[in-house]
Amino acid sequence: EPEVTQTPSHQVTQMGQEVILRCVPISNHLYFYWYRQILGQKVEFLVSFYNNEISEKSEIFDDQFSVERPDGSNFTLKIRSTKLEDSAMYFCASRNGDTQYFGPGTRLTVL
Amino acid sequence: AQSVTQLDSHVSVSEGTPVLLRCNYSSSYSPSLFWYVQHPNKGLQLLLKYTSAATLVKGINGFEAEFKKSETSFHLTKPSAHMSDAAEYFCVVSVTTASKLTFGTGTRLQVTL
């Protein structure tokens, strides 16, 4: 069964550094999403992406964040200058019909 | 605006006994509702979904949920718990099937022998 994959599974970075989280959505899906879950808190929506552009974003998704589909298979989330409060589990999802399918997540730790 | 409230942060049941995980929703529109499960170190897996068809929805692994508009509830049930059901369960709402998902805070299900 096709799955959404994410790399790396864990990322540790220093405050102020740039990070890129990578996702490979299910191949025939057209809608892509990023969510995050800060430890002990709810899963929160960050951004949705369709047809090579952002279709919706939350107030969390400020100028420090960007998304890109650099080729036909990858979907990336970049954080330009990480802050301590960016430490969280980041989930990628892709959608077919009415169901979003999630990847296993990338745990980002900012020191 | 839309939101979900999961009434229990932690539920503990004995193996073989029924499971009830409670969820209430708030939505300005007729919502789509989902239950997702997260096993340790795994992604979020869809258990079942309600998208304005039948109000009693059956999902994987013997779970089901009933959409009750009058009570704004979407409780998850299973007649008999299994050890493998131990996980975190999330009730989720969206305004349309195409829009972002709004998650509840999660309920951790513990299953004991």
Coordinates of C-alpha atoms in Angstrom, one line a residue, chain B residues 12-100:
Chain B
S12 CA -7.9 2.8 30.4
V13 CA -9.9 -0.4 29.6
S14 CA -9.3 -4.1 30.1
E15 CA -8.8 -6.3 27.1
G16 CA -12.1 -7.6 25.9
T17 CA -14.2 -4.8 27.3
P18 CA -15.9 -2.0 25.3
V19 CA -14.1 1.2 24.3
L20 CA -15.7 4.6 24.2
L21 CA -13.7 7.7 23.2
R22 CA -15.7 10.9 23.3
C23 CA -15.6 13.8 20.9
N24 CA -17.7 16.9 20.6
Y25 CA -17.4 19.2 17.6
S26 CA -18.2 22.8 16.8
S27 CA -18.6 24.0 13.2
S28 CA -20.4 26.7 11.4
Y29 CA -21.0 24.4 8.5
S30 CA -22.0 20.8 8.1
P31 CA -18.6 19.2 9.0
S32 CA -16.6 16.3 7.8
L33 CA -15.3 14.4 10.8
F34 CA -12.5 11.9 11.2
W35 CA -10.8 9.7 13.7
Y36 CA -7.1 9.1 13.3
V37 CA -4.9 6.8 15.4
Q38 CA -1.2 7.2 16.2
H39 CA 0.8 4.3 17.4
P40 CA 4.2 5.0 19.0
N41 CA 6.7 6.2 16.4
K42 CA 4.2 5.8 13.6
G43 CA 2.3 8.3 11.4
L44 CA -1.3 9.2 11.8
Q45 CA -3.6 6.5 10.4
L46 CA -7.2 7.1 9.4
L47 CA -9.6 4.9 11.3
L48 CA -12.9 6.2 9.9
K49 CA -14.6 9.3 8.4
Y50 CA -18.0 10.9 8.3
T51 CA -18.7 13.0 5.2
S52 CA -22.5 13.6 5.3
A53 CA -23.5 10.1 4.2
A54 CA -24.6 7.5 6.8
T55 CA -24.5 8.7 10.4
L56 CA -23.1 5.4 11.7
V57 CA -19.7 5.0 10.2
K58 CA -17.6 1.8 10.4
G59 CA -13.9 1.9 10.2
I60 CA -10.9 -0.4 10.4
N61 CA -10.1 -2.8 13.2
G62 CA -13.7 -3.0 14.4
F63 CA -14.1 0.7 15.3
E64 CA -17.2 2.7 14.6
A65 CA -18.5 6.1 15.3
E66 CA -21.9 7.7 15.2
F67 CA -22.5 11.3 14.0
K68 CA -25.2 12.9 16.2
K69 CA -26.0 16.4 15.0
S70 CA -28.4 17.1 17.9
E71 CA -25.6 16.4 20.4
T72 CA -22.7 17.7 18.2
S73 CA -20.9 14.5 19.0
F74 CA -18.9 11.9 17.1
H75 CA -17.9 9.3 19.7
L76 CA -15.6 6.4 18.8
T77 CA -16.5 2.9 20.0
K78 CA -15.4 -0.6 19.8
P79 CA -17.2 -3.6 21.3
S80 CA -14.1 -5.4 22.5
A81 CA -10.7 -3.9 23.1
H82 CA -7.5 -5.6 22.1
M83 CA -4.0 -5.0 23.4
S84 CA -3.0 -3.7 19.9
D85 CA -5.5 -0.9 20.2
A86 CA -3.3 0.9 22.7
A87 CA -2.5 4.2 21.0
E88 CA -3.3 7.9 20.8
Y89 CA -6.6 8.7 19.1
F90 CA -7.4 12.0 17.5
C91 CA -10.9 13.4 16.6
V92 CA -10.6 15.7 13.6
V93 CA -12.9 18.1 11.9
S94 CA -12.9 19.9 8.6
V95 CA -15.3 22.4 7.0
T96 CA -15.1 20.6 3.7
T97 CA -13.2 17.5 2.7
A98 CA -10.8 19.7 0.8
S99 CA -9.9 22.0 3.6
K100 CA -7.4 21.9 6.5

